[in-house]
JSON list of C-alpha atoms in Angstrom, two decimals:
[
{"chain": "G", "resi": 1, "resn": "MET", "atom": "CA", "xyz": [73.61, 76.18, 43.09]},
{"chain": "G", "resi": 2, "resn": "PHE", "atom": "CA", "xyz": [75.51, 75.74, 39.85]},
{"chain": "G", "resi": 3, "resn": "PHE", "atom": "CA", "xyz": [73.06, 73.85, 37.61]},
{"chain": "G", "resi": 4, "resn": "GLU", "atom": "CA", "xyz": [69.51, 72.71, 38.20]},
{"chain": "G", "resi": 5, "resn": "ASP", "atom": "CA", "xyz": [68.27, 71.45, 34.84]},
{"chain": "G", "resi": 6, "resn": "TRP", "atom": "CA", "xyz": [68.01, 72.35, 31.18]},
{"chain": "G", "resi": 7, "resn": "THR", "atom": "CA", "xyz": [64.42, 73.58, 31.53]},
{"chain": "G", "resi": 8, "resn": "GLY", "atom": "CA", "xyz": [65.53, 76.78, 33.25]},
{"chain": "G", "resi": 9, "resn": "ILE", "atom": "CA", "xyz": [68.15, 77.47, 30.61]},
{"chain": "G", "resi": 10, "resn": "LEU", "atom": "CA", "xyz": [65.70, 76.83, 27.77]},
{"chain": "G", "resi": 11, "resn": "ARG", "atom": "CA", "xyz": [63.15, 79.15, 29.47]},
{"chain": "G", "resi": 12, "resn": "VAL", "atom": "CA", "xyz": [65.76, 81.93, 29.75]},
{"chain": "G", "resi": 13, "resn": "LEU", "atom": "CA", "xyz": [66.71, 81.51, 26.08]},
{"chain": "G", "resi": 14, "resn": "ALA", "atom": "CA", "xyz": [63.10, 81.47, 24.85]},
{"chain": "G", "resi": 15, "resn": "VAL", "atom": "CA", "xyz": [61.70, 84.19, 27.13]},
{"chain": "G", "resi": 16, "resn": "GLY", "atom": "CA", "xyz": [64.86, 86.28, 26.77]},
{"chain": "G", "resi": 17, "resn": "SER", "atom": "CA", "xyz": [64.63, 86.22, 22.98]},
{"chain": "G", "resi": 18, "resn": "MET", "atom": "CA", "xyz": [60.93, 87.11, 23.00]},
{"chain": "G", "resi": 19, "resn": "THR", "atom": "CA", "xyz": [61.47, 89.83, 25.62]},
{"chain": "G", "resi": 20, "resn": "TYR", "atom": "CA", "xyz": [64.26, 91.36, 23.57]},
{"chain": "G", "resi": 21, "resn": "ALA", "atom": "CA", "xyz": [62.18, 91.28, 20.39]},
{"chain": "G", "resi": 22, "resn": "SER", "atom": "CA", "xyz": [59.19, 92.81, 22.20]},
{"chain": "G", "resi": 23, "resn": "LEU", "atom": "CA", "xyz": [61.29, 95.58, 23.71]},
{"chain": "G", "resi": 24, "resn": "ILE", "atom": "CA", "xyz": [62.87, 96.43, 20.36]},
{"chain": "G", "resi": 25, "resn": "LEU", "atom": "CA", "xyz": [59.44, 96.53, 18.70]},
{"chain": "G", "resi": 26, "resn": "ILE", "atom": "CA", "xyz": [57.92, 98.76, 21.41]},
{"chain": "G", "resi": 27, "resn": "LEU", "atom": "CA", "xyz": [60.94, 101.10, 21.36]},
{"chain": "G", "resi": 28, "resn": "ARG", "atom": "CA", "xyz": [60.83, 101.26, 17.57]},
{"chain": "G", "resi": 29, "resn": "ILE", "atom": "CA", "xyz": [57.15, 102.25, 17.68]},
{"chain": "G", "resi": 30, "resn": "SER", "atom": "CA", "xyz": [57.68, 104.83, 20.45]},
{"chain": "G", "resi": 31, "resn": "GLY", "atom": "CA", "xyz": [60.48, 106.67, 18.63]},
{"chain": "G", "resi": 32, "resn": "LYS", "atom": "CA", "xyz": [64.03, 107.82, 19.28]},
{"chain": "G", "resi": 33, "resn": "ARG", "atom": "CA", "xyz": [63.16, 110.13, 22.16]},
{"chain": "G", "resi": 34, "resn": "THR", "atom": "CA", "xyz": [62.24, 107.25, 24.51]},
{"chain": "G", "resi": 35, "resn": "LEU", "atom": "CA", "xyz": [65.82, 106.26, 25.27]},
{"chain": "G", "resi": 36, "resn": "SER", "atom": "CA", "xyz": [67.50, 109.63, 25.10]},
{"chain": "G", "resi": 37, "resn": "LYS", "atom": "CA", "xyz": [69.21, 110.84, 28.24]},
{"chain": "G", "resi": 38, "resn": "TRP", "atom": "CA", "xyz": [67.98, 114.41, 28.33]},
{"chain": "G", "resi": 39, "resn": "ASN", "atom": "CA", "xyz": [66.79, 114.55, 31.91]},
{"chain": "G", "resi": 40, "resn": "ALA", "atom": "CA", "xyz": [66.20, 112.54, 35.06]},
{"chain": "G", "resi": 41, "resn": "PHE", "atom": "CA", "xyz": [62.95, 111.02, 33.79]},
{"chain": "G", "resi": 42, "resn": "ASP", "atom": "CA", "xyz": [64.65, 109.68, 30.67]},
{"chain": "G", "resi": 43, "resn": "PHE", "atom": "CA", "xyz": [67.41, 108.21, 32.80]},
{"chain": "G", "resi": 44, "resn": "VAL", "atom": "CA", "xyz": [64.87, 106.53, 35.10]},
{"chain": "G", "resi": 45, "resn": "VAL", "atom": "CA", "xyz": [63.07, 105.00, 32.12]},
{"chain": "G", "resi": 46, "resn": "THR", "atom": "CA", "xyz": [66.33, 103.61, 30.74]},
{"chain": "G", "resi": 47, "resn": "ILE", "atom": "CA", "xyz": [67.26, 102.02, 34.08]},
{"chain": "G", "resi": 48, "resn": "ALA", "atom": "CA", "xyz": [63.73, 100.72, 34.66]},
{"chain": "G", "resi": 49, "resn": "LEU", "atom": "CA", "xyz": [63.64, 99.08, 31.23]},
{"chain": "G", "resi": 50, "resn": "GLY", "atom": "CA", "xyz": [66.88, 97.25, 32.01]},
{"chain": "G", "resi": 51, "resn": "SER", "atom": "CA", "xyz": [65.60, 96.12, 35.38]},
{"chain": "G", "resi": 52, "resn": "MET", "atom": "CA", "xyz": [62.30, 94.95, 33.91]},
{"chain": "G", "resi": 53, "resn": "THR", "atom": "CA", "xyz": [64.10, 93.07, 31.16]},
{"chain": "G", "resi": 54, "resn": "ALA", "atom": "CA", "xyz": [66.19, 91.17, 33.70]},
{"chain": "G", "resi": 55, "resn": "THR", "atom": "CA", "xyz": [63.15, 90.40, 35.84]},
{"chain": "G", "resi": 56, "resn": "ILE", "atom": "CA", "xyz": [61.13, 89.11, 32.90]},
{"chain": "G", "resi": 57, "resn": "ILE", "atom": "CA", "xyz": [63.97, 86.90, 31.69]},
{"chain": "G", "resi": 58, "resn": "LEU", "atom": "CA", "xyz": [65.07, 85.51, 35.07]},
{"chain": "G", "resi": 59, "resn": "SER", "atom": "CA", "xyz": [61.92, 85.39, 37.19]},
{"chain": "G", "resi": 60, "resn": "ARG", "atom": "CA", "xyz": [59.55, 82.51, 36.69]},
{"chain": "G", "resi": 61, "resn": "ASP", "atom": "CA", "xyz": [56.91, 84.54, 38.54]},
{"chain": "G", "resi": 62, "resn": "VAL", "atom": "CA", "xyz": [56.60, 87.12, 35.73]},
{"chain": "G", "resi": 63, "resn": "ALA", "atom": "CA", "xyz": [54.88, 86.00, 32.55]},
{"chain": "G", "resi": 64, "resn": "LEU", "atom": "CA", "xyz": [56.15, 87.35, 29.23]},
{"chain": "G", "resi": 65, "resn": "VAL", "atom": "CA", "xyz": [52.81, 89.07, 28.53]},
{"chain": "G", "resi": 66, "resn": "GLU", "atom": "CA", "xyz": [52.94, 90.81, 31.92]},
{"chain": "G", "resi": 67, "resn": "GLY", "atom": "CA", "xyz": [56.45, 92.00, 31.15]},
{"chain": "G", "resi": 68, "resn": "VAL", "atom": "CA", "xyz": [55.46, 93.32, 27.73]},
{"chain": "G", "resi": 69, "resn": "ALA", "atom": "CA", "xyz": [52.52, 95.12, 29.39]},
{"chain": "G", "resi": 70, "resn": "ALA", "atom": "CA", "xyz": [54.97, 96.69, 31.87]},
{"chain": "G", "resi": 71, "resn": "PHE", "atom": "CA", "xyz": [57.25, 97.80, 29.01]},
{"chain": "G", "resi": 72, "resn": "THR", "atom": "CA", "xyz": [54.30, 99.27, 27.19]},
{"chain": "G", "resi": 73, "resn": "LEU", "atom": "CA", "xyz": [53.04, 101.12, 30.27]},
{"chain": "G", "resi": 74, "resn": "LEU", "atom": "CA", "xyz": [56.44, 102.59, 31.09]},
{"chain": "G", "resi": 75, "resn": "ILE", "atom": "CA", "xyz": [57.11, 103.72, 27.55]},
{"chain": "G", "resi": 76, "resn": "ALA", "atom": "CA", "xyz": [53.58, 105.13, 27.20]},
{"chain": "G", "resi": 77, "resn": "LEU", "atom": "CA", "xyz": [54.07, 107.15, 30.40]},
{"chain": "G", "resi": 78, "resn": "GLN", "atom": "CA", "xyz": [57.42, 108.40, 29.11]},
{"chain": "G", "resi": 79, "resn": "TYR", "atom": "CA", "xyz": [55.76, 109.35, 25.82]},
{"chain": "G", "resi": 80, "resn": "LEU", "atom": "CA", "xyz": [53.03, 111.22, 27.71]},
{"chain": "G", "resi": 81, "resn": "ILE", "atom": "CA", "xyz": [55.52, 113.13, 29.87]},
{"chain": "G", "resi": 82, "resn": "THR", "atom": "CA", "xyz": [57.68, 114.13, 26.92]},
{"chain": "G", "resi": 83, "resn": "SER", "atom": "CA", "xyz": [54.63, 115.13, 24.86]},
{"chain": "G", "resi": 84, "resn": "LEU", "atom": "CA", "xyz": [53.31, 117.30, 27.67]},
{"chain": "G", "resi": 85, "resn": "SER", "atom": "CA", "xyz": [56.78, 118.82, 28.12]},
{"chain": "G", "resi": 86, "resn": "VAL", "atom": "CA", "xyz": [56.90, 119.83, 24.48]},
{"chain": "G", "resi": 87, "resn": "ARG", "atom": "CA", "xyz": [53.41, 121.34, 24.57]},
{"chain": "G", "resi": 88, "resn": "SER", "atom": "CA", "xyz": [53.57, 123.11, 27.94]},
{"chain": "G", "resi": 89, "resn": "ASP", "atom": "CA", "xyz": [56.46, 125.23, 29.20]},
{"chain": "G", "resi": 90, "resn": "SER", "atom": "CA", "xyz": [55.13, 125.11, 32.76]},
{"chain": "G", "resi": 91, "resn": "PHE", "atom": "CA", "xyz": [54.96, 121.30, 32.69]},
{"chain": "G", "resi": 92, "resn": "ALA", "atom": "CA", "xyz": [58.45, 121.15, 31.19]},
{"chain": "G", "resi": 93, "resn": "LYS", "atom": "CA", "xyz": [59.77, 123.30, 34.04]},
{"chain": "G", "resi": 94, "resn": "LEU", "atom": "CA", "xyz": [58.09, 120.96, 36.51]},
{"chain": "G", "resi": 95, "resn": "VAL", "atom": "CA", "xyz": [59.75, 117.79, 35.18]},
{"chain": "G", "resi": 96, "resn": "LYS", "atom": "CA", "xyz": [63.04, 119.04, 33.76]},
{"chain": "G", "resi": 97, "resn": "SER", "atom": "CA", "xyz": [65.88, 120.97, 35.23]},
{"chain": "G", "resi": 98, "resn": "GLU", "atom": "CA", "xyz": [67.35, 123.86, 33.31]},
{"chain": "G", "resi": 99, "resn": "PRO", "atom": "CA", "xyz": [70.96, 124.18, 32.17]},
{"chain": "G", "resi": 100, "resn": "THR", "atom": "CA", "xyz": [73.08, 126.10, 34.69]},
{"chain": "G", "resi": 101, "resn": "LEU", "atom": "CA", "xyz": [75.91, 128.54, 34.05]},
{"chain": "G", "resi": 102, "resn": "LEU", "atom": "CA", "xyz": [79.04, 127.51, 36.01]},
{"chain": "G", "resi": 103, "resn": "LEU", "atom": "CA", "xyz": [81.68, 129.74, 34.43]},
{"chain": "G", "resi": 104, "resn": "TYR", "atom": "CA", "xyz": [81.13, 132.90, 32.43]},
{"chain": "G", "resi": 105, "resn": "ARG", "atom": "CA", "xyz": [83.80, 134.80, 30.54]},
{"chain": "G", "resi": 106, "resn": "GLY", "atom": "CA", "xyz": [86.60, 133.57, 32.77]},
{"chain": "G", "resi": 107, "resn": "THR", "atom": "CA", "xyz": [84.76, 133.85, 36.10]},
{"chain": "G", "resi": 108, "resn": "ILE", "atom": "CA", "xyz": [83.67, 130.82, 38.14]},
{"chain": "G", "resi": 109, "resn": "LYS", "atom": "CA", "xyz": [80.13, 131.07, 39.53]},
{"chain": "G", "resi": 110, "resn": "HIS", "atom": "CA", "xyz": [80.72, 129.63, 43.00]},
{"chain": "G", "resi": 111, "resn": "LYS", "atom": "CA", "xyz": [77.09, 129.88, 44.12]},
{"chain": "G", "resi": 112, "resn": "ALA", "atom": "CA", "xyz": [76.03, 127.88, 41.07]},
{"chain": "G", "resi": 113, "resn": "LEU", "atom": "CA", "xyz": [78.75, 125.30, 41.74]},
{"chain": "G", "resi": 114, "resn": "ASP", "atom": "CA", "xyz": [77.51, 124.88, 45.31]},
{"chain": "G", "resi": 115, "resn": "ARG", "atom": "CA", "xyz": [73.85, 124.71, 44.26]},
{"chain": "G", "resi": 116, "resn": "MET", "atom": "CA", "xyz": [74.60, 122.10, 41.58]},
{"chain": "G", "resi": 117, "resn": "ARG", "atom": "CA", "xyz": [77.08, 120.18, 43.77]},
{"chain": "G", "resi": 118, "resn": "VAL", "atom": "CA", "xyz": [79.85, 120.56, 41.20]},
{"chain": "G", "resi": 119, "resn": "THR", "atom": "CA", "xyz": [83.48, 121.05, 42.11]},
{"chain": "G", "resi": 120, "resn": "GLU", "atom": "CA", "xyz": [85.83, 123.54, 40.52]},
{"chain": "G", "resi": 121, "resn": "SER", "atom": "CA", "xyz": [87.98, 120.55, 39.61]},
{"chain": "G", "resi": 122, "resn": "GLU", "atom": "CA", "xyz": [85.14, 119.17, 37.47]},
{"chain": "G", "resi": 123, "resn": "VAL", "atom": "CA", "xyz": [84.87, 122.50, 35.65]},
{"chain": "G", "resi": 124, "resn": "ARG", "atom": "CA", "xyz": [88.63, 122.45, 35.01]},
{"chain": "G", "resi": 125, "resn": "ALA", "atom": "CA", "xyz": [88.31, 118.88, 33.63]},
{"chain": "G", "resi": 126, "resn": "ALA", "atom": "CA", "xyz": [85.55, 120.05, 31.27]},
{"chain": "G", "resi": 127, "resn": "LEU", "atom": "CA", "xyz": [87.76, 122.89, 30.09]},
{"chain": "G", "resi": 128, "resn": "ARG", "atom": "CA", "xyz": [90.68, 120.55, 29.47]},
{"chain": "G", "resi": 129, "resn": "SER", "atom": "CA", "xyz": [88.42, 118.18, 27.52]},
{"chain": "G", "resi": 130, "resn": "ALA", "atom": "CA", "xyz": [87.52, 121.11, 25.29]},
{"chain": "G", "resi": 131, "resn": "GLY", "atom": "CA", "xyz": [91.18, 122.03, 24.81]},
{"chain": "G", "resi": 132, "resn": "ILE", "atom": "CA", "xyz": [91.00, 125.15, 26.96]},
{"chain": "G", "resi": 133, "resn": "ALA", "atom": "CA", "xyz": [93.85, 125.74, 29.41]},
{"chain": "G", "resi": 134, "resn": "SER", "atom": "CA", "xyz": [92.62, 128.69, 31.46]},
{"chain": "G", "resi": 135, "resn": "TYR", "atom": "CA", "xyz": [89.40, 130.19, 32.76]},
{"chain": "G", "resi": 136, "resn": "GLU", "atom": "CA", "xyz": [90.07, 133.41, 30.87]},
{"chain": "G", "resi": 137, "resn": "ASP", "atom": "CA", "xyz": [90.06, 131.57, 27.54]},
{"chain": "G", "resi": 138, "resn": "ALA", "atom": "CA", "xyz": [86.57, 130.15, 28.15]},
{"chain": "G", "resi": 139, "resn": "GLY", "atom": "CA", "xyz": [83.37, 131.91, 27.21]},
{"chain": "G", "resi": 140, "resn": "ALA", "atom": "CA", "xyz": [81.18, 129.68, 29.36]},
{"chain": "G", "resi": 141, "resn": "VAL", "atom": "CA", "xyz": [80.82, 126.29, 31.00]},
{"chain": "G", "resi": 142, "resn": "VAL", "atom": "CA", "xyz": [77.25, 125.07, 31.33]},
{"chain": "G", "resi": 143, "resn": "LEU", "atom": "CA", "xyz": [75.96, 122.11, 33.34]},
{"chain": "G", "resi": 144, "resn": "GLU", "atom": "CA", "xyz": [73.37, 120.61, 31.01]},
{"chain": "G", "resi": 145, "resn": "THR", "atom": "CA", "xyz": [70.10, 118.95, 32.03]},
{"chain": "G", "resi": 146, "resn": "ASP", "atom": "CA", "xyz": [71.59, 115.48, 31.51]},
{"chain": "G", "resi": 147, "resn": "GLY", "atom": "CA", "xyz": [74.54, 116.22, 33.83]},
{"chain": "G", "resi": 148, "resn": "SER", "atom": "CA", "xyz": [77.09, 116.76, 31.07]},
{"chain": "G", "resi": 149, "resn": "PHE", "atom": "CA", "xyz": [79.20, 119.90, 30.65]},
{"chain": "G", "resi": 150, "resn": "SER", "atom": "CA", "xyz": [79.11, 122.13, 27.61]},
{"chain": "G", "resi": 151, "resn": "VAL", "atom": "CA", "xyz": [82.09, 124.38, 27.06]},
{"chain": "G", "resi": 152, "resn": "LEU", "atom": "CA", "xyz": [81.80, 127.41, 24.81]},
{"chain": "G", "resi": 153, "resn": "GLU", "atom": "CA", "xyz": [84.97, 129.17, 23.74]},
{"chain": "G", "resi": 154, "resn": "LYS", "atom": "CA", "xyz": [83.31, 132.45, 22.91]},
{"chain": "G", "resi": 155, "resn": "ILE", "atom": "CA", "xyz": [80.08, 134.16, 23.88]},
{"chain": "G", "resi": 156, "resn": "PRO", "atom": "CA", "xyz": [78.81, 136.84, 21.50]},
{"chain": "G", "resi": 157, "resn": "ASP", "atom": "CA", "xyz": [77.39, 140.11, 22.78]},
{"chain": "G", "resi": 158, "resn": "GLY", "atom": "CA", "xyz": [73.79, 139.42, 23.77]},
{"chain": "G", "resi": 159, "resn": "HIS", "atom": "CA", "xyz": [74.82, 135.84, 24.74]},
{"chain": "G", "resi": 160, "resn": "GLY", "atom": "CA", "xyz": [73.43, 134.09, 21.63]},
{"chain": "G", "resi": 161, "resn": "GLU", "atom": "CA", "xyz": [70.33, 131.94, 21.20]},
{"chain": "G", "resi": 162, "resn": "ALA", "atom": "CA", "xyz": [71.95, 128.76, 22.54]},
{"chain": "G", "resi": 163, "resn": "MET", "atom": "CA", "xyz": [72.33, 130.43, 25.94]},
{"chain": "G", "resi": 164, "resn": "SER", "atom": "CA", "xyz": [68.77, 131.76, 26.23]},
{"chain": "G", "resi": 165, "resn": "ASP", "atom": "CA", "xyz": [67.52, 128.96, 28.54]},
{"chain": "G", "resi": 166, "resn": "VAL", "atom": "CA", "xyz": [70.62, 128.77, 30.76]},
{"chain": "G", "resi": 167, "resn": "ALA", "atom": "CA", "xyz": [70.03, 129.60, 34.43]},
{"chain": "G", "resi": 168, "resn": "GLY", "atom": "CA", "xyz": [72.18, 132.53, 35.47]},
{"chain": "G", "resi": 169, "resn": "ILE", "atom": "CA", "xyz": [72.82, 133.98, 32.03]},
{"chain": "G", "resi": 170, "resn": "CYS", "atom": "CA", "xyz": [70.22, 136.77, 32.26]},
{"chain": "G", "resi": 171, "resn": "SER", "atom": "CA", "xyz": [72.13, 138.44, 35.10]},
{"chain": "G", "resi": 172, "resn": "GLN", "atom": "CA", "xyz": [75.42, 138.51, 33.19]},
{"chain": "G", "resi": 173, "resn": "PRO", "atom": "CA", "xyz": [76.71, 141.62, 31.41]}
]
């Protein structure tokens, strides 16, 4: 079906505009952390918000108020999870993964690669992106909680504060 009538188009324009304004308002109230991509839960919230927005705009079965209630619930749950994560280390460990050491002072950590389902080729790509041509020139490559790679050129003796929460660093010399 190409075109039914103007009523559907006017509904999409009106409900879409109100949905967008409602989402922006709720996100503004909830703060910057709501849409960050720090872990799997943040990613799920971002995807769910997009899906809900499309459903509210395109489905005649979902009233605008119901959609705004769904936005509010999802963002409130995200706020609760992030608040609990900040206040409780044990809860944070339950809901968030920890960064993982993939390469340390020129040596690939093959067990970590296997466990994280990362290929050596992906580590090499991360090194190239950081302007590093060989393993030996890299201090560390870390798989972060959001799935991105951090490449450190040098690691000081004692590893440094930025490495303190990285899985696998405590066993390194």
